[in-house]
PDB file of C-alpha atoms in Angstrom:
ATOM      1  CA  UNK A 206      -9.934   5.723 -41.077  1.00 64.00           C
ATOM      2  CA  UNK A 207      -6.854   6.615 -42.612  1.00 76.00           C
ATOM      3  CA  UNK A 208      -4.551   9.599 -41.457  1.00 86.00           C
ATOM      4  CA  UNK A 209      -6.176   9.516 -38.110  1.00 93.00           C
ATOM      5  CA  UNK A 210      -4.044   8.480 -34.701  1.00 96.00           C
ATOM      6  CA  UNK A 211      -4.761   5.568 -32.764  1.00 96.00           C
ATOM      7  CA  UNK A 212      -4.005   4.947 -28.963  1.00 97.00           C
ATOM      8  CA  UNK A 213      -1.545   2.687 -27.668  1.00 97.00           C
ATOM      9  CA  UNK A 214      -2.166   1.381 -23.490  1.00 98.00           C
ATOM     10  CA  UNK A 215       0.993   2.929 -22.037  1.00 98.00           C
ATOM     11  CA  UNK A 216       0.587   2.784 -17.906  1.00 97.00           C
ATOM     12  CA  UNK A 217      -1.859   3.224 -15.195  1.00 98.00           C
ATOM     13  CA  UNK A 218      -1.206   5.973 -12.598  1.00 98.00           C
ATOM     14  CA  UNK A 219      -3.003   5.816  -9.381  1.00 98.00           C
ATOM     15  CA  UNK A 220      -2.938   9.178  -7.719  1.00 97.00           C
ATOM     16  CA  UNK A 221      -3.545   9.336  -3.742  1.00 96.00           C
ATOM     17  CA  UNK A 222      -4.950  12.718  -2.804  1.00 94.00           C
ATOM     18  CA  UNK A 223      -6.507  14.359   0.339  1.00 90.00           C
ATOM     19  CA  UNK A 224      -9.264  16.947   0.657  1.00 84.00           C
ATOM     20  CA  UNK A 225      -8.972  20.171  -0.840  1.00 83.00           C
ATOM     21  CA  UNK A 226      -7.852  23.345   0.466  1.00 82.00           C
ATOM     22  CA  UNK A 227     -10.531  26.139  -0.946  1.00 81.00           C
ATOM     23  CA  UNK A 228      -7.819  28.737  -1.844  1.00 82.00           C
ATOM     24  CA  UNK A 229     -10.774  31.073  -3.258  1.00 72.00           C
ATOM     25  CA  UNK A 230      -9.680  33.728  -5.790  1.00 70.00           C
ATOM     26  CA  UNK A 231     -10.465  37.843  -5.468  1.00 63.00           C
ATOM     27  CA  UNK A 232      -9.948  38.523  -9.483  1.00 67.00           C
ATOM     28  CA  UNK A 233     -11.438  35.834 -11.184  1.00 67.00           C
ATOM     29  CA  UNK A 234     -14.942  34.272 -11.244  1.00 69.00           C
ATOM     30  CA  UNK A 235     -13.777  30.564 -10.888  1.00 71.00           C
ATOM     31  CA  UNK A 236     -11.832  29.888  -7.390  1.00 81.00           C
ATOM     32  CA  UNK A 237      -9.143  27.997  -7.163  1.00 88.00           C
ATOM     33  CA  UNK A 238      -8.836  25.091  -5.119  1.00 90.00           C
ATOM     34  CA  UNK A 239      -5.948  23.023  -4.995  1.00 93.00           C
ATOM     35  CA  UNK A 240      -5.483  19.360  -4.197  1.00 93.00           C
ATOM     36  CA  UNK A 241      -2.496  17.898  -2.098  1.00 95.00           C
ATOM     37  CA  UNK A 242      -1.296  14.663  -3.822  1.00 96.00           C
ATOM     38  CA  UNK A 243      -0.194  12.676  -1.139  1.00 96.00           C
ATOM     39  CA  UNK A 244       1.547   9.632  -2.939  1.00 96.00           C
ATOM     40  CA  UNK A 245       0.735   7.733  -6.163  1.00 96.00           C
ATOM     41  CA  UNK A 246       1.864   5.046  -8.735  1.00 98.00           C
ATOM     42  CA  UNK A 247       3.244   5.057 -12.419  1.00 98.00           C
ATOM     43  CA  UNK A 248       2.966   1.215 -13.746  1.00 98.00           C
ATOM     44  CA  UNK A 249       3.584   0.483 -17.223  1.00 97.00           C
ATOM     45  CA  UNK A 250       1.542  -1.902 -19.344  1.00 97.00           C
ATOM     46  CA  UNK A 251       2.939  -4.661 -20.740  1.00 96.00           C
ATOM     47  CA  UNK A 252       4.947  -4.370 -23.640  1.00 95.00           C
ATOM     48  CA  UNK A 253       5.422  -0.287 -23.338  1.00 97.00           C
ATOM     49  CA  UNK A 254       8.847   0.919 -23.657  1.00 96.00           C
ATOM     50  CA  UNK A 255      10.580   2.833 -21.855  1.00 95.00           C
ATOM     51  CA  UNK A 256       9.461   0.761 -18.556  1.00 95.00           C
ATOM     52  CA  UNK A 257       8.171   2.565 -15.449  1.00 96.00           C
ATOM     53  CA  UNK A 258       7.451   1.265 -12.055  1.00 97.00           C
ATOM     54  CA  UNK A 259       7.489   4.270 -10.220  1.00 97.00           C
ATOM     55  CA  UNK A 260       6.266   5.828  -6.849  1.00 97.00           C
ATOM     56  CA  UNK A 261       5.460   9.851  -6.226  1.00 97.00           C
ATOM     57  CA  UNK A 262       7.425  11.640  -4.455  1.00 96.00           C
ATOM     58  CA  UNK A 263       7.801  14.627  -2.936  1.00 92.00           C
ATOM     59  CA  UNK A 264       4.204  16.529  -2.752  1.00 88.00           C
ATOM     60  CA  UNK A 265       2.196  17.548  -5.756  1.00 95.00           C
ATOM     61  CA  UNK A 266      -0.815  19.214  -6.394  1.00 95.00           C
ATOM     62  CA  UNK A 267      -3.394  19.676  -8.818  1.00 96.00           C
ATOM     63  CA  UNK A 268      -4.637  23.127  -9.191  1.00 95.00           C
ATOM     64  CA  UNK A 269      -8.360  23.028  -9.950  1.00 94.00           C
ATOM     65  CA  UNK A 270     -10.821  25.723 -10.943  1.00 92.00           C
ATOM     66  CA  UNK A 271     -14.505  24.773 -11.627  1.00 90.00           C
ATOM     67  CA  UNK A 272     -16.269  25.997 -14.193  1.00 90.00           C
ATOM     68  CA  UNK A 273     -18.820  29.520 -13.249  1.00 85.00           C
ATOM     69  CA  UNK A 274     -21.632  26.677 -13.962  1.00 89.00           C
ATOM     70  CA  UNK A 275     -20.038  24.618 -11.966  1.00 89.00           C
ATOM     71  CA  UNK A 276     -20.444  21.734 -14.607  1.00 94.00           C
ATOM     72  CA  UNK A 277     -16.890  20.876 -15.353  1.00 95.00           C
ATOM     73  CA  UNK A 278     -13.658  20.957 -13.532  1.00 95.00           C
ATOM     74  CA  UNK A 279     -10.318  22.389 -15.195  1.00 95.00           C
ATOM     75  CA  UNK A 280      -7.052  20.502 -13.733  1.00 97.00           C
ATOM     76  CA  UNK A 281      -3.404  21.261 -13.802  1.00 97.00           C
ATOM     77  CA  UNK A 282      -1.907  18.772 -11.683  1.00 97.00           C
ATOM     78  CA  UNK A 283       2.446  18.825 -10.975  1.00 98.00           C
ATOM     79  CA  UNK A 284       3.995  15.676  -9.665  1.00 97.00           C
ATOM     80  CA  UNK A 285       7.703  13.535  -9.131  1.00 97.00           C
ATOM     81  CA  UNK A 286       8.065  10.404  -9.647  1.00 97.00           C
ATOM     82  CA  UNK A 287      10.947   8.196  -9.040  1.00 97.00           C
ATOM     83  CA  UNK A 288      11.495   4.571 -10.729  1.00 96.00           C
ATOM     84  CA  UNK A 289      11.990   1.765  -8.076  1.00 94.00           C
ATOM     85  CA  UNK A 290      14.788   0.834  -9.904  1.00 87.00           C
ATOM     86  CA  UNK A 291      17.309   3.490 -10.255  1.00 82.00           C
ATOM     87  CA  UNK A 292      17.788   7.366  -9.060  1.00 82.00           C
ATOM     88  CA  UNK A 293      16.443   9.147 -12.084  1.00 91.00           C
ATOM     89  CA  UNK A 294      13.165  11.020 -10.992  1.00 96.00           C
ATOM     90  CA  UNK A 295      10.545  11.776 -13.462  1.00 97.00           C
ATOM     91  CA  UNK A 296       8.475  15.577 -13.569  1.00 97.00           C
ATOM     92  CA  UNK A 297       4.952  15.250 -14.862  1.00 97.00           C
ATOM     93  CA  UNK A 298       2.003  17.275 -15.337  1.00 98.00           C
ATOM     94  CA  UNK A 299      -1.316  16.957 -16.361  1.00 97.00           C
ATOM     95  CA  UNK A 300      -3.886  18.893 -17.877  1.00 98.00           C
ATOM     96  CA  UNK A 301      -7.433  18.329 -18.050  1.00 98.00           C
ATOM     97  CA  UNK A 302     -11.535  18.450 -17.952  1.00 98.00           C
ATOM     98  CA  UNK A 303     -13.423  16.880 -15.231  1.00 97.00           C
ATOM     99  CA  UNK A 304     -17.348  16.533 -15.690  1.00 97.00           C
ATOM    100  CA  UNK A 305     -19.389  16.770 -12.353  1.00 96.00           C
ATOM    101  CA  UNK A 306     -22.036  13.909 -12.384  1.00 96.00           C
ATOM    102  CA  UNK A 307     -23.424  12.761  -9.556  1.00 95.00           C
ATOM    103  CA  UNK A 308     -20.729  10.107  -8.525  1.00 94.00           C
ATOM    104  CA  UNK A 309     -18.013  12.460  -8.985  1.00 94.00           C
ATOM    105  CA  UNK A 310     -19.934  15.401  -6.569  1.00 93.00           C
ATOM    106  CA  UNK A 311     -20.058  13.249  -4.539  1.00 93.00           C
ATOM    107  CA  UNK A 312     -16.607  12.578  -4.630  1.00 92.00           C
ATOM    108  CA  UNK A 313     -15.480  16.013  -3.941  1.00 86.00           C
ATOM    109  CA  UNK A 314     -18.634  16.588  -1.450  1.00 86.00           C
ATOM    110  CA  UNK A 315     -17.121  13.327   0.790  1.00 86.00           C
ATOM    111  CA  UNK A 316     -20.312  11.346   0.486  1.00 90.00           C
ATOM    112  CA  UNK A 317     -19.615   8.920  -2.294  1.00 91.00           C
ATOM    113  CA  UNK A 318     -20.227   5.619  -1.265  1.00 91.00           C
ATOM    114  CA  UNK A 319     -17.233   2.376  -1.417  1.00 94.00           C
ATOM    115  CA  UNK A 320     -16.394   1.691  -5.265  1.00 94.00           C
ATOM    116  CA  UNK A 321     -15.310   3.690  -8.479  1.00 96.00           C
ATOM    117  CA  UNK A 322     -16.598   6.025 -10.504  1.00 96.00           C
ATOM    118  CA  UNK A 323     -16.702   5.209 -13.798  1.00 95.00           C
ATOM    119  CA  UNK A 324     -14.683   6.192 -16.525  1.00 96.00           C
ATOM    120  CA  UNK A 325     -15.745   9.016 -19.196  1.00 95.00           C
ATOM    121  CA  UNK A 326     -16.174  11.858 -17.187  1.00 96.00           C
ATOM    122  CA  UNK A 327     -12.544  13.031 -16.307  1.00 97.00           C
ATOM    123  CA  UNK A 328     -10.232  13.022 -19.424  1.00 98.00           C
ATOM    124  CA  UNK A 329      -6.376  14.417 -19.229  1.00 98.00           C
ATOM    125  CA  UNK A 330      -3.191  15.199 -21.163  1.00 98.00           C
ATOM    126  CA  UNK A 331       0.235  13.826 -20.005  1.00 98.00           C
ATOM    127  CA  UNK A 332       3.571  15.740 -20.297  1.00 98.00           C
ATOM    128  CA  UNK A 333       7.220  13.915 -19.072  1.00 98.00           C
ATOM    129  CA  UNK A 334      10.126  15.996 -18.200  1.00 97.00           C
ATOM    130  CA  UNK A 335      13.161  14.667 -17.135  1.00 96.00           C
ATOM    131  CA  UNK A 336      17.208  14.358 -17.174  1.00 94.00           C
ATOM    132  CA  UNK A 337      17.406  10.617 -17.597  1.00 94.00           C
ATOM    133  CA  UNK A 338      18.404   9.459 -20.594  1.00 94.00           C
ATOM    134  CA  UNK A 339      16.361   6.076 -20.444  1.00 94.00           C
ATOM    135  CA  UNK A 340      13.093   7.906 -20.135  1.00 95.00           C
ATOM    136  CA  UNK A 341      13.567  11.192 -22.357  1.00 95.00           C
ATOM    137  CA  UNK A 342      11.562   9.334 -25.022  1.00 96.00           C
ATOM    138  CA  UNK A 343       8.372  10.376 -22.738  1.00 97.00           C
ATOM    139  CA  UNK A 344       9.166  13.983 -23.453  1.00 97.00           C
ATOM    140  CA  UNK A 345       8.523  13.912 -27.210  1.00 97.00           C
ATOM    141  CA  UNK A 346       5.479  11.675 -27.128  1.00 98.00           C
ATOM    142  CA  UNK A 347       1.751  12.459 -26.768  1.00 98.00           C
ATOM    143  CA  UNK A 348      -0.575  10.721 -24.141  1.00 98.00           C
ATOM    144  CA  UNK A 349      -3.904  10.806 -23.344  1.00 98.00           C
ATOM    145  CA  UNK A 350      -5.753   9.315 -20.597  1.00 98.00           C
ATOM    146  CA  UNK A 351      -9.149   8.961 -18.623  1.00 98.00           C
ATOM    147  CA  UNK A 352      -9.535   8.966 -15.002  1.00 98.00           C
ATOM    148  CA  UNK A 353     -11.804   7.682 -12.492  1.00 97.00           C
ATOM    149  CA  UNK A 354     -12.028   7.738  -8.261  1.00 97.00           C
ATOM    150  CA  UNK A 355     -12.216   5.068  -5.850  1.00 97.00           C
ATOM    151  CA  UNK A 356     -13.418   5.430  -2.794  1.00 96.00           C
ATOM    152  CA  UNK A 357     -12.769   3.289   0.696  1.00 94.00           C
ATOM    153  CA  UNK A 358     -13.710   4.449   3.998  1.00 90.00           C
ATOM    154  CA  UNK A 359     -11.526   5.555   5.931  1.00 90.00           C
ATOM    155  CA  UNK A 360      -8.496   5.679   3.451  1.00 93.00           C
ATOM    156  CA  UNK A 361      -7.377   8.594   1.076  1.00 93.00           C
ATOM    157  CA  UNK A 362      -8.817   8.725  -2.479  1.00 95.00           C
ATOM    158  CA  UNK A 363      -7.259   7.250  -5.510  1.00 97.00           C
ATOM    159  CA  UNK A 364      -7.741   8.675  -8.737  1.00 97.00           C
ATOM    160  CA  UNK A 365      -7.083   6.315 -11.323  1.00 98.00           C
ATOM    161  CA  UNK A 366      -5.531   7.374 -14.935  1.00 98.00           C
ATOM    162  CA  UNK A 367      -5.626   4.952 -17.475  1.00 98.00           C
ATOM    163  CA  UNK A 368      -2.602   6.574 -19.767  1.00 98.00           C
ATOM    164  CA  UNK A 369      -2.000   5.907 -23.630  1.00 98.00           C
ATOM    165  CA  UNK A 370       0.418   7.263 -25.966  1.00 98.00           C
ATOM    166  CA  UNK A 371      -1.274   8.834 -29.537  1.00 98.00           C
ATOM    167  CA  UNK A 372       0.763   6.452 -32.579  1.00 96.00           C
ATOM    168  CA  UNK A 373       0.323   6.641 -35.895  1.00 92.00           C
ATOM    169  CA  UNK A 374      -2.894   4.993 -37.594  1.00 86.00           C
TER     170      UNK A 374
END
C-alpha cells in the first residue's frame, strides 16, 4: 500500500539476563522490578550497513513494570555495547510491551521448560546513541523488533530480538 513503511532485517540481539530483583514501588500501583543484563550480542544481518558484531558490556538493566492486570509487561531496558572490531562503544535502549501468555509466565515464574517462546508476544523500539562516527547513522534511524526467550537448564536466559529498521515503502 502506498505511503506506508516497510521493514528492513537489520540484526539480531541476544540479551543474557538473570532473575529479577522485585524492587516494589510505595507510590504507584505497578511495582517495579528490574532485570540485570548480564551479557548479550548485537549481530548484523547480511547486507545491513553500518556493520555490528558487538558484545555487551558493562551491566544493563531493563526496568519493568507489569501492568495492574498483570496482562502485559512495560520495558525500558539500558545497555553498552562494544564492536569486536574497534574501541567505539555503542548506548542503546529499548522500549517496549511484553504480553504474559503462558510460555512467557512461565518464563518469569522459572518453570518454563528447554526451548523458545515464540515470537508475537514481546514487541520493542530501538534507540542508538553513540560518539563514533561509523555508527551515528543508528541514531537517526527507526527500528523495530520482536523478542522471544530461550530457555536451557541450568544456564542464564536469552532473550532474543529480532531488530529491523522502518524504510520507506
Amino acid at each position: 500500500m502506498s505511503g506506508f513503511p516497510t521493514l528492513q532485517p537489520a540484526f539480531t540481539i541476544q540479551v543474557t539476563i538473570d532473575a529479577p530483583l522485585g524492587v516494589g514501588s510505595a507510590s504507584r500501583q505497578n511495582s517495579l522490578q528490574v532485570v540485570p543484563m548480564t551479557g548479550g550480542t548485537i549481530k548484523s544481518e547480511p547486507g545491513f550497513s553500518p556493520a555490528i558484531d558487538a558484545e555487551f558490556v558493562g551491566v544493563g538493566n531493563d526496568y519493568i513494570h507489569a501492568d495492574a492486570d498483570g496482562k502485559h509487561l512495560r520495558l525500558d531496558a539500558h545497555a553498552v555495547a562494544k564492536p569486536k572490531d574497534d574501541a567505539d562503544l555503542i548506548y542503546l535502549n529499548y522500549t517496549g510491551v511484553v504480553t504474559m501468555v503462558p510460555e512467557v509466565q512461565a518464563v518469569f515464574a522459572g518453570t518454563a521448560e528447554n526451548g523458545s517462546t515464540p515470537f508475537g508476544n514481546a514487541f520493542t523500539h530501538f534507540t542508538f546513541e553513540t560518539g563514533s562516527a561509523r555508527y551515528k547513522d543508528l541514531e537517526t534511524r527507526v527500528f523495530v523488533a520482536q523478542g522471544r526467550f530461550n530457555v536451557e537448564k541450568g544456564k542464564p536466559t536469552v532473550v532474543e530480538y529480532r531488530v529491523s529498521q522502518v524504510v520507506q515503502g
